[in-house]
Amino acid sequence: GESVGLHLPTLSVQEGDNSIINCAYSNSASDYFIWYKQESGKGPQFIIDIRSNMDKRQGQRVTVLLNKTVKHLSLQIAATQPGDSAVYFCAEMFSGGYNKLIFGAGTRLAVHP
Amino acid sequence: DAGVIQSPRHEVTEMGQEVTLRCKPISGHDYLFWYRQTMMRGLELLIYFNNNVPIDDSGMPEDRFSAKMPNASFSTLKIQPSEPRDSAVYFCASSLTGRGYGYTFGSGTRLTVV
């Protein structure tokens, strides 16, 4: 596969528990944020996004929270399943710039039965 | 749609050789991005195109790297000469709007330079 064996922080959870993955972003001018999931051997896959005029956005089993004061994002996954095991990246963009998507370092989520 | 298609999936080459990575974006998408993923630096944006025109190549590490997009359905990333530190997974992504939710990534090319 195409995973790079990143030495990342790892979050270990039991199947059925809720997971919270945190991310600090760098640019206070960033106004659009995305969470991506990368499974082994695959490219990053879009999960959910949020714009800076929002504090919270919910999807199916996932919620993203944005705290602009401290430049912090979190991804909450409800009832975590084995298929959620992957590396999760937050990404930021300044829409007034060149539409560059800048990725964070990533967190590995390990779900145990 | 088959998604973003990259080739080859794996490439092993000797230091000093020329390497060409290929990408076919999703039909109709007008943005194309090249990223590199390494253990040390994570996912880095190298260059991106809009309507086949390079918009920002500030992430290209040095002159040994070049990228072209001769038409809307094909792009190449070339490294000449290659060095061991170029070993990484290279991803191509395409987008219709330039926004993150529209980014679709390919499966990547794992490059090993020995």
XYZ file of N, CA and C in Angstrom:
681
model
N 0.812 -1.194 0.000
C 0.000 0.000 0.000
C 0.849 1.248 0.000
N 0.191 2.427 0.003
C 0.908 3.683 -0.109
C 1.024 4.408 1.214
N 0.771 3.769 2.338
C 0.962 4.462 3.610
C 2.459 4.650 3.831
N 2.823 5.678 4.505
C 4.226 6.004 4.671
C 4.734 5.646 6.056
N 3.958 4.911 6.854
C 4.448 4.489 8.157
C 4.776 5.663 9.042
N 3.959 6.681 9.006
C 4.211 7.871 9.786
C 4.244 7.558 11.277
N 5.238 8.163 11.977
C 5.290 8.046 13.426
C 4.420 9.149 13.996
N 3.146 8.864 14.154
C 2.169 9.859 14.526
C 1.669 9.603 15.928
N 1.116 10.658 16.563
C 0.382 10.406 17.796
C -0.747 9.431 17.503
N -0.975 8.528 18.451
C -2.005 7.505 18.264
C -3.056 7.618 19.340
N -4.301 7.548 18.906
C -5.432 7.505 19.820
C -6.014 6.103 19.756
N -6.022 5.410 20.885
C -6.576 4.059 20.932
C -7.910 4.088 21.652
N -8.935 3.519 21.013
C -10.269 3.511 21.613
C -10.884 2.132 21.459
N -11.849 1.852 22.294
C -12.618 0.622 22.199
C -13.760 0.812 21.206
N -14.041 -0.237 20.487
C -15.181 -0.205 19.567
C -16.445 0.196 20.328
N -17.187 1.127 19.764
C -18.421 1.594 20.384
C -18.247 2.870 21.196
N -17.008 3.173 21.597
C -16.760 4.419 22.327
C -16.751 5.603 21.360
N -16.805 6.799 21.937
C -16.659 8.006 21.125
C -15.187 8.393 21.064
N -14.773 8.935 19.921
C -13.390 9.370 19.730
C -13.356 10.873 19.530
N -12.307 11.489 20.050
C -12.098 12.918 19.829
C -10.662 13.106 19.365
N -10.522 13.656 18.173
C -9.204 13.922 17.600
C -9.037 15.427 17.525
N -7.909 15.911 18.013
C -7.675 17.346 18.098
C -6.632 17.815 17.088
N -6.726 19.099 16.755
C -5.808 19.681 15.772
C -5.657 21.163 16.067
N -4.408 21.617 16.053
C -4.142 23.041 16.164
C -3.735 23.542 14.789
N -4.379 24.578 14.311
C -3.989 25.100 13.001
C -3.120 26.332 13.173
N -2.480 26.724 12.074
C -1.392 27.692 12.208
C -1.750 29.120 11.795
N -2.641 29.279 10.832
C -2.857 30.602 10.254
C -4.168 31.199 10.757
N -4.069 32.298 11.472
C -5.284 32.916 12.003
C -6.188 33.454 10.901
N -5.637 33.607 9.686
C -6.443 34.087 8.561
C -7.189 32.955 7.861
N -6.892 31.715 8.192
C -7.586 30.584 7.567
C -9.070 30.661 7.879
N -9.882 30.415 6.865
C -11.320 30.549 7.058
C -12.107 29.323 6.586
N -11.391 28.274 6.240
C -12.066 27.062 5.790
C -11.226 25.881 6.252
N -11.885 24.882 6.815
C -11.177 23.769 7.447
C -11.835 22.457 7.051
N -10.971 21.461 6.884
C -11.469 20.159 6.430
C -10.801 19.068 7.258
N -11.533 18.033 7.532
C -10.962 16.808 8.093
C -10.933 15.745 7.002
N -9.757 15.094 6.905
C -9.571 14.002 5.954
C -9.218 12.722 6.711
N -9.575 11.610 6.114
C -9.238 10.284 6.624
C -8.365 9.590 5.598
N -7.250 9.023 6.069
C -6.384 8.290 5.154
C -6.208 6.861 5.646
N -6.726 5.936 4.893
C -6.553 4.516 5.184
C -5.284 4.013 4.502
N -4.772 2.920 5.017
C -3.535 2.372 4.481
C -3.686 2.060 2.996
N -2.748 2.552 2.207
C -2.758 2.266 0.778
C -3.643 3.176 -0.043
N -4.190 4.199 0.593
C -5.100 5.084 -0.134
C -4.704 6.545 0.068
N -5.245 7.395 -0.776
C -5.068 8.822 -0.584
C -6.051 9.351 0.442
N -5.823 10.565 0.933
C -6.759 11.166 1.893
C -8.168 11.274 1.307
N -9.151 11.078 2.175
C -10.546 11.098 1.756
C -11.302 12.106 2.613
N -12.075 12.987 1.968
C -12.835 14.023 2.673
C -13.833 13.410 3.653
N -13.882 13.979 4.873
C -14.871 13.553 5.860
C -15.914 14.641 6.078
N -15.456 15.826 6.487
C -16.367 16.902 6.835
C -15.601 18.216 6.793
N -16.311 19.297 6.528
C -15.662 20.605 6.494
C -16.441 21.598 7.357
N -15.818 22.740 7.609
C -16.464 23.802 8.370
C -15.847 25.136 7.967
N -16.688 26.150 7.883
C -16.206 27.484 7.584
C -16.053 28.265 8.877
N -15.287 29.341 8.813
C -14.928 30.047 10.042
C -16.090 30.815 10.661
N -17.197 30.935 9.946
C -18.357 31.611 10.528
C -19.231 30.646 11.336
N -18.734 29.421 11.498
C -19.450 28.414 12.270
C -18.550 27.905 13.390
N -19.188 27.421 14.474
C -18.450 26.814 15.570
C -18.569 25.298 15.567
N -19.598 24.804 14.909
C -19.891 23.369 14.982
C -20.612 22.950 13.720
N -20.280 21.745 13.269
C -20.996 21.175 12.126
C -21.071 19.680 12.321
N -22.238 19.137 12.022
C -22.442 17.704 12.243
C -22.676 16.984 10.942
N -22.121 15.772 10.894
C -22.395 14.893 9.769
C -22.923 13.582 10.308
N -22.774 12.550 9.528
C -23.215 11.237 9.992
C -22.145 10.649 10.903
N -22.431 10.543 12.156
C -21.529 10.028 13.207
C -20.326 10.919 13.473
N -20.144 11.994 12.742
C -19.001 12.890 12.968
C -19.471 14.307 13.247
N -18.709 14.987 14.105
C -18.957 16.388 14.430
C -17.620 17.106 14.436
N -17.575 18.271 13.826
C -16.368 19.083 13.869
C -16.667 20.332 14.698
N -15.742 20.653 15.592
C -15.840 21.853 16.417
C -14.679 22.774 16.086
N -14.958 24.053 16.006
C -13.937 25.041 15.671
C -13.878 26.104 16.765
N -12.693 26.330 17.293
C -12.464 27.404 18.264
C -11.422 28.343 17.678
N -11.895 29.439 17.114
C -10.982 30.356 16.418
C -10.105 31.124 17.402
N -10.578 31.283 18.620
C -9.809 32.046 19.607
C -8.461 31.407 19.868
N -8.469 30.071 19.952
C -7.214 29.367 20.237
C -6.736 28.569 19.030
N -7.337 28.799 17.871
C -6.947 28.128 16.617
C -6.945 26.613 16.798
N -8.098 26.090 17.168
C -8.205 24.668 17.481
C -9.419 24.058 16.789
N -9.192 22.879 16.241
C -10.251 22.080 15.618
C -10.327 20.741 16.330
N -11.513 20.184 16.404
C -11.611 18.809 16.860
C -12.607 18.047 15.995
N -12.349 16.750 15.903
C -13.244 15.839 15.179
C -13.750 14.815 16.171
N -15.045 14.736 16.310
C -15.646 13.760 17.194
C -16.314 12.685 16.349
N -15.993 11.437 16.662
C -16.594 10.303 15.980
C -17.414 9.527 17.012
N -18.687 9.399 16.754
C -19.570 8.691 17.668
C -19.574 7.193 17.358
N -19.661 6.398 18.411
C -19.763 4.939 18.267
C -18.701 4.425 17.298
N -17.457 4.624 17.660
C -16.336 4.299 16.773
C -16.358 2.827 16.374
N -16.083 2.589 15.098
C -16.103 1.245 14.531
C -14.711 0.856 14.040
N -14.455 -0.436 13.885
C -13.139 -0.856 13.376
C -12.786 -0.204 12.048
N -13.777 0.054 11.213
C -13.534 0.697 9.921
C -13.106 2.147 10.038
N -13.193 2.697 11.230
C -12.732 4.071 11.440
C -11.229 4.137 11.670
N -10.591 3.001 11.853
C -9.139 2.979 12.057
C -8.444 3.541 10.825
N -7.655 4.582 11.027
C -7.008 5.282 9.921
C -6.172 6.414 10.506
N -5.536 7.173 9.621
C -4.878 8.416 10.024
C -5.805 9.562 9.648
N -5.994 10.485 10.575
C -6.892 11.614 10.369
C -6.074 12.903 10.314
N -6.342 13.693 9.285
C -5.661 14.963 9.088
C -6.667 16.105 9.122
N -6.284 17.190 9.788
C -7.020 18.426 9.594
C -6.273 19.222 8.525
N -7.006 20.047 7.811
C -6.400 20.884 6.779
C -7.052 22.260 6.826
N -6.282 23.277 6.533
C -6.781 24.644 6.588
C -6.533 25.341 5.259
N -7.378 26.327 5.010
C -7.258 27.094 3.781
C -7.676 28.528 4.042
N -6.990 29.453 3.389
C -7.391 30.853 3.391
C -8.006 31.122 2.032
N -9.317 31.321 2.005
C -10.011 31.411 0.722
C -9.657 32.671 -0.041
N -9.070 33.658 0.623
C -8.654 34.864 -0.087
C -7.281 34.738 -0.689
N -6.665 33.589 -0.508
C -5.336 33.353 -1.046
C -5.402 32.531 -2.320
N -4.543 31.575 -2.421
C -4.446 30.799 -3.645
C -5.114 29.433 -3.539
N -6.073 29.296 -2.658
C -6.770 28.021 -2.484
C -5.834 26.888 -2.108
N -4.770 27.213 -1.415
C -3.867 26.178 -0.933
C -4.478 25.476 0.254
N -4.416 24.167 0.258
C -4.888 23.362 1.374
C -3.652 22.893 2.135
N -3.495 23.345 3.374
C -2.329 23.008 4.182
C -2.739 21.980 5.224
N -2.047 20.850 5.227
C -2.397 19.738 6.104
C -1.633 19.790 7.422
N -2.298 19.359 8.484
C -1.641 19.138 9.760
C -0.877 17.827 9.754
N -0.260 17.506 10.883
C 0.624 16.340 10.954
C -0.130 15.018 10.980
N -1.353 15.009 11.451
C -2.137 13.774 11.465
C -2.132 13.069 12.804
N -3.185 12.309 13.041
C -3.341 11.469 14.234
C -3.815 10.097 13.788
N -3.167 9.063 14.333
C -3.593 7.706 13.995
C -4.656 7.258 14.990
N -5.782 6.786 14.491
C -6.858 6.253 15.338
C -6.847 4.732 15.232
N -6.682 4.078 16.380
C -6.700 2.614 16.427
C -7.928 2.182 17.217
N -8.794 1.418 16.592
C -10.030 0.967 17.225
C -9.883 -0.511 17.574
N -10.075 -0.827 18.846
C -9.914 -2.194 19.331
C -11.275 -2.814 19.628
N -11.436 -4.096 19.279
C -12.730 -4.765 19.522
C -12.979 -5.012 21.002
N -17.283 7.226 -12.535
C -15.965 7.833 -12.760
C -14.901 7.005 -12.032
N -13.741 6.827 -12.652
C -12.693 6.005 -12.058
C -11.917 6.762 -11.010
N -12.198 8.039 -10.787
C -11.445 8.809 -9.818
C -10.149 9.317 -10.417
N -9.277 9.834 -9.550
C -7.970 10.313 -9.975
C -7.052 9.102 -10.141
N -6.433 9.002 -11.291
C -5.614 7.828 -11.591
C -4.150 8.232 -11.649
N -3.339 7.557 -10.853
C -1.908 7.830 -10.842
C -1.149 6.587 -11.303
N -0.057 6.839 -11.986
C 0.821 5.731 -12.366
C 2.269 6.194 -12.355
N 3.189 5.282 -12.054
C 2.937 3.930 -11.554
C 2.528 3.948 -10.079
N 2.123 2.835 -9.521
C 1.822 2.750 -8.095
C 3.104 2.701 -7.271
N 4.103 2.054 -7.826
C 5.398 1.947 -7.157
C 6.482 2.200 -8.196
N 7.537 2.910 -7.741
C 8.662 3.163 -8.627
C 9.934 3.065 -7.798
N 10.843 2.214 -8.260
C 12.157 2.115 -7.625
C 13.172 2.497 -8.672
N 14.029 3.436 -8.345
C 15.000 3.905 -9.319
C 16.328 4.178 -8.633
N 17.352 4.264 -9.433
C 18.677 4.539 -8.888
C 18.925 6.045 -8.858
N 19.681 6.447 -7.883
C 20.054 7.847 -7.750
C 20.624 8.359 -9.071
N 20.188 9.545 -9.464
C 20.678 10.138 -10.690
C 19.779 9.908 -11.888
N 18.875 8.968 -11.787
C 17.974 8.682 -12.902
C 16.822 9.668 -12.922
N 16.217 9.804 -14.089
C 15.018 10.625 -14.240
C 13.791 9.806 -13.884
N 12.874 10.433 -13.156
C 11.630 9.769 -12.763
C 10.458 10.624 -13.230
N 9.469 9.990 -13.814
C 8.261 10.705 -14.241
C 7.036 10.049 -13.630
N 6.286 10.833 -12.878
C 5.040 10.374 -12.273
C 3.884 10.969 -13.073
N 2.827 10.198 -13.200
C 1.724 10.598 -14.063
C 0.411 10.658 -13.307
N -0.459 11.538 -13.789
C -1.750 11.724 -13.133
C -2.818 12.054 -14.161
N -3.948 11.372 -14.019
C -5.134 11.689 -14.811
C -6.205 12.175 -13.845
N -6.580 13.454 -13.920
C -7.582 13.966 -12.975
C -8.984 13.507 -13.351
N -9.931 13.788 -12.488
C -11.324 13.500 -12.780
C -11.789 14.420 -13.903
N -12.469 13.842 -14.861
C -12.944 14.606 -16.001
C -13.824 15.773 -15.554
N -13.513 16.962 -16.070
C -14.293 18.144 -15.721
C -13.709 18.964 -14.595
N -12.823 18.370 -13.810
C -12.178 19.126 -12.736
C -11.181 20.116 -13.339
N -11.139 21.332 -12.793
C -10.275 22.357 -13.365
C -9.068 22.699 -12.509
N -8.947 22.048 -11.336
C -7.763 22.221 -10.507
C -7.046 20.883 -10.374
N -5.721 20.937 -10.402
C -4.935 19.737 -10.172
C -3.790 20.086 -9.235
N -3.584 19.212 -8.240
C -2.600 19.437 -7.182
C -1.635 18.255 -7.112
N -0.388 18.549 -6.866
C 0.606 17.524 -6.559
C 1.059 17.710 -5.108
N 0.951 16.629 -4.317
C 1.400 16.616 -2.924
C 2.471 15.544 -2.748
N 3.312 15.757 -1.755
C 4.301 14.758 -1.369
C 4.080 14.426 0.107
N 4.152 13.139 0.438
C 3.966 12.716 1.826
C 5.200 11.967 2.308
N 5.807 12.460 3.377
C 6.963 11.820 3.997
C 6.745 11.734 5.501
N 7.561 10.886 6.130
C 7.466 10.726 7.565
C 7.800 12.015 8.284
N 8.795 12.697 7.788
C 9.296 13.878 8.479
C 8.420 15.107 8.261
N 7.875 15.263 7.047
C 7.225 16.524 6.704
C 5.726 16.397 6.461
N 5.202 15.176 6.568
C 3.771 15.002 6.367
C 3.387 15.268 4.925
N 2.196 15.825 4.716
C 1.682 16.127 3.377
C 2.071 17.553 3.000
N 2.828 17.684 1.920
C 3.267 18.998 1.451
C 2.698 19.257 0.060
N 2.162 20.440 -0.148
C 1.714 20.835 -1.472
C 2.923 21.276 -2.292
N 3.113 20.640 -3.432
C 4.259 20.973 -4.282
C 3.899 22.039 -5.303
N 2.815 21.815 -6.026
C 2.413 22.716 -7.095
C 0.942 22.481 -7.391
N 0.254 23.508 -7.920
C -1.072 23.247 -8.421
C -1.368 24.050 -9.675
N -2.290 23.513 -10.450
C -2.684 24.063 -11.739
C -4.174 24.426 -11.692
N -4.498 25.463 -12.432
C -5.895 25.798 -12.679
C -6.063 25.946 -14.189
N -6.983 25.190 -14.749
C -7.168 25.209 -16.207
C -5.846 25.015 -16.941
N -5.077 24.049 -16.461
C -3.810 23.615 -17.073
C -2.670 24.598 -16.867
N -2.884 25.697 -16.199
C -1.847 26.704 -15.991
C -1.311 26.591 -14.570
N 0.022 26.532 -14.395
C 0.566 26.484 -13.038
C 0.283 27.780 -12.289
N -0.298 27.664 -11.114
C -0.677 28.830 -10.331
C 0.344 29.127 -9.234
N 0.791 28.087 -8.572
C 1.692 28.277 -7.434
C 2.626 27.085 -7.360
N 3.894 27.306 -7.602
C 4.877 26.217 -7.524
C 5.863 26.457 -6.386
N 5.471 27.255 -5.428
C 6.383 27.604 -4.336
C 6.748 26.412 -3.461
N 5.988 25.349 -3.545
C 6.292 24.160 -2.763
C 7.248 23.195 -3.443
N 7.579 23.441 -4.676
C 8.526 22.570 -5.380
C 9.890 22.723 -4.721
N 10.481 21.629 -4.285
C 11.677 21.723 -3.450
C 12.879 22.369 -4.142
N 13.093 22.077 -5.384
C 14.247 22.645 -6.079
C 14.096 22.417 -7.568
N 15.085 22.911 -8.317
C 14.986 22.876 -9.774
C 14.969 21.465 -10.347
N 15.306 20.493 -9.571
C 15.273 19.121 -10.071
C 13.826 18.657 -10.299
N 12.900 19.355 -9.696
C 11.486 19.003 -9.814
C 10.818 19.912 -10.852
N 10.025 19.299 -11.719
C 9.238 20.075 -12.662
C 7.902 19.383 -12.873
N 6.883 20.167 -13.182
C 5.556 19.606 -13.424
C 4.949 20.276 -14.639
N 4.195 19.490 -15.384
C 3.516 19.999 -16.569
C 2.085 19.507 -16.599
N 1.268 20.259 -17.287
C -0.101 19.827 -17.526
C -0.445 20.223 -18.965
N -0.106 19.358 -19.915
C -0.283 19.703 -21.333
C -1.739 19.795 -21.764
N -2.622 19.114 -21.027
C -4.049 19.207 -21.341
C -4.850 18.914 -20.078
N -6.142 19.043 -20.186
C -6.997 18.943 -18.996
C -7.065 17.548 -18.401
N -6.557 16.557 -19.115
C -6.710 15.189 -18.631
C -5.397 14.520 -18.276
N -4.313 15.299 -18.181
C -3.023 14.657 -17.941
C -2.030 15.641 -17.336
N -1.302 15.149 -16.328
C -0.231 15.934 -15.726
C 0.933 15.020 -15.387
N 2.146 15.564 -15.424
C 3.326 14.820 -15.024
C 4.123 15.605 -13.992
N 4.773 14.864 -13.124
C 5.731 15.409 -12.175
C 7.055 14.693 -12.439
N 8.073 15.462 -12.775
C 9.343 14.866 -13.165
C 10.424 15.272 -12.181
N 11.268 14.325 -11.848
C 12.421 14.587 -10.987
C 13.667 14.162 -11.766
N 14.559 15.098 -11.982
C 15.764 14.823 -12.758
C 16.904 15.723 -12.296
N 17.965 15.173 -11.740
C 18.172 13.776 -11.374
C 17.557 13.462 -10.007
N 17.144 12.237 -9.816
C 16.548 11.853 -8.539
C 17.623 11.605 -7.476
N 17.242 11.813 -6.219
C 18.130 11.600 -5.081
C 17.392 10.775 -4.027
N 18.130 10.074 -3.167
C 17.464 9.256 -2.138
C 16.479 10.051 -1.285
N 16.752 11.318 -1.019
C 15.846 12.107 -0.191
C 14.526 12.437 -0.885
N 14.413 12.102 -2.154
C 13.145 12.282 -2.867
C 12.180 11.124 -2.603
N 12.668 10.093 -1.941
C 11.814 8.934 -1.637
C 10.627 9.379 -0.792
N 9.429 9.067 -1.255
C 8.201 9.533 -0.614
C 7.027 8.933 -1.360
N 5.824 9.228 -0.858
C 4.616 8.920 -1.621
C 4.127 10.234 -2.230
N 3.907 10.225 -3.519
C 3.470 11.422 -4.229
C 2.003 11.238 -4.607
N 1.195 12.221 -4.184
C -0.233 12.173 -4.469
C -0.602 13.270 -5.448
N -1.522 12.925 -6.311
C -2.168 13.876 -7.188
C -3.618 14.004 -6.725
N -4.155 15.213 -6.775
C -5.551 15.442 -6.413
C -6.157 16.396 -7.429
N -7.457 16.276 -7.631
C -8.121 17.223 -8.517
C -9.368 17.765 -7.851
N -9.804 18.901 -8.335
C -10.930 19.602 -7.727
C -11.642 20.412 -8.786
N -12.945 20.585 -8.573
C -13.702 21.400 -9.521
C -13.725 22.852 -9.100
N -13.726 23.077 -7.761
C -13.927 24.432 -7.283
C -12.680 25.044 -6.678
N -11.636 24.233 -6.442
C -10.463 24.715 -5.728
C -10.624 24.645 -4.235
N -11.786 24.213 -3.750
C -12.023 24.122 -2.320
C -11.790 22.701 -1.816
N -11.511 22.593 -0.555
C -11.137 21.309 0.011
C -12.160 20.211 -0.202
N -13.421 20.540 -0.079
C -14.400 19.459 -0.185
C -14.437 18.859 -1.567
N -13.869 19.597 -2.542
C -13.863 19.062 -3.894
C -12.601 18.302 -4.220
N -11.646 18.237 -3.285
C -10.393 17.550 -3.573
C -10.615 16.047 -3.565
N -10.268 15.406 -4.674
C -10.260 13.954 -4.721
C -8.828 13.526 -4.973
N -8.323 12.690 -4.080
C -6.934 12.249 -4.192
C -6.842 10.926 -4.942
N -5.735 10.750 -5.659
C -5.412 9.448 -6.215
C -4.825 8.548 -5.133
N -4.475 7.346 -5.514
C -3.929 6.374 -4.565
C -2.449 6.550 -4.307
N -1.819 7.437 -5.060
C -0.428 7.756 -4.795
C 0.564 6.894 -5.552
N 1.775 7.425 -5.683
C 2.915 6.683 -6.222
C 3.983 6.644 -5.146
N 4.365 5.429 -4.749
C 5.457 5.304 -3.778
C 6.760 5.279 -4.542
N 7.587 6.299 -4.350
C 8.874 6.404 -5.022
C 9.995 6.060 -4.053
N 10.851 5.146 -4.483
C 12.041 4.795 -3.716
C 13.252 5.039 -4.597
N 14.144 5.882 -4.130
C 15.377 6.167 -4.864
C 16.535 5.553 -4.068
N 17.239 4.643 -4.726
C 18.316 3.917 -4.013
C 19.692 4.338 -4.519
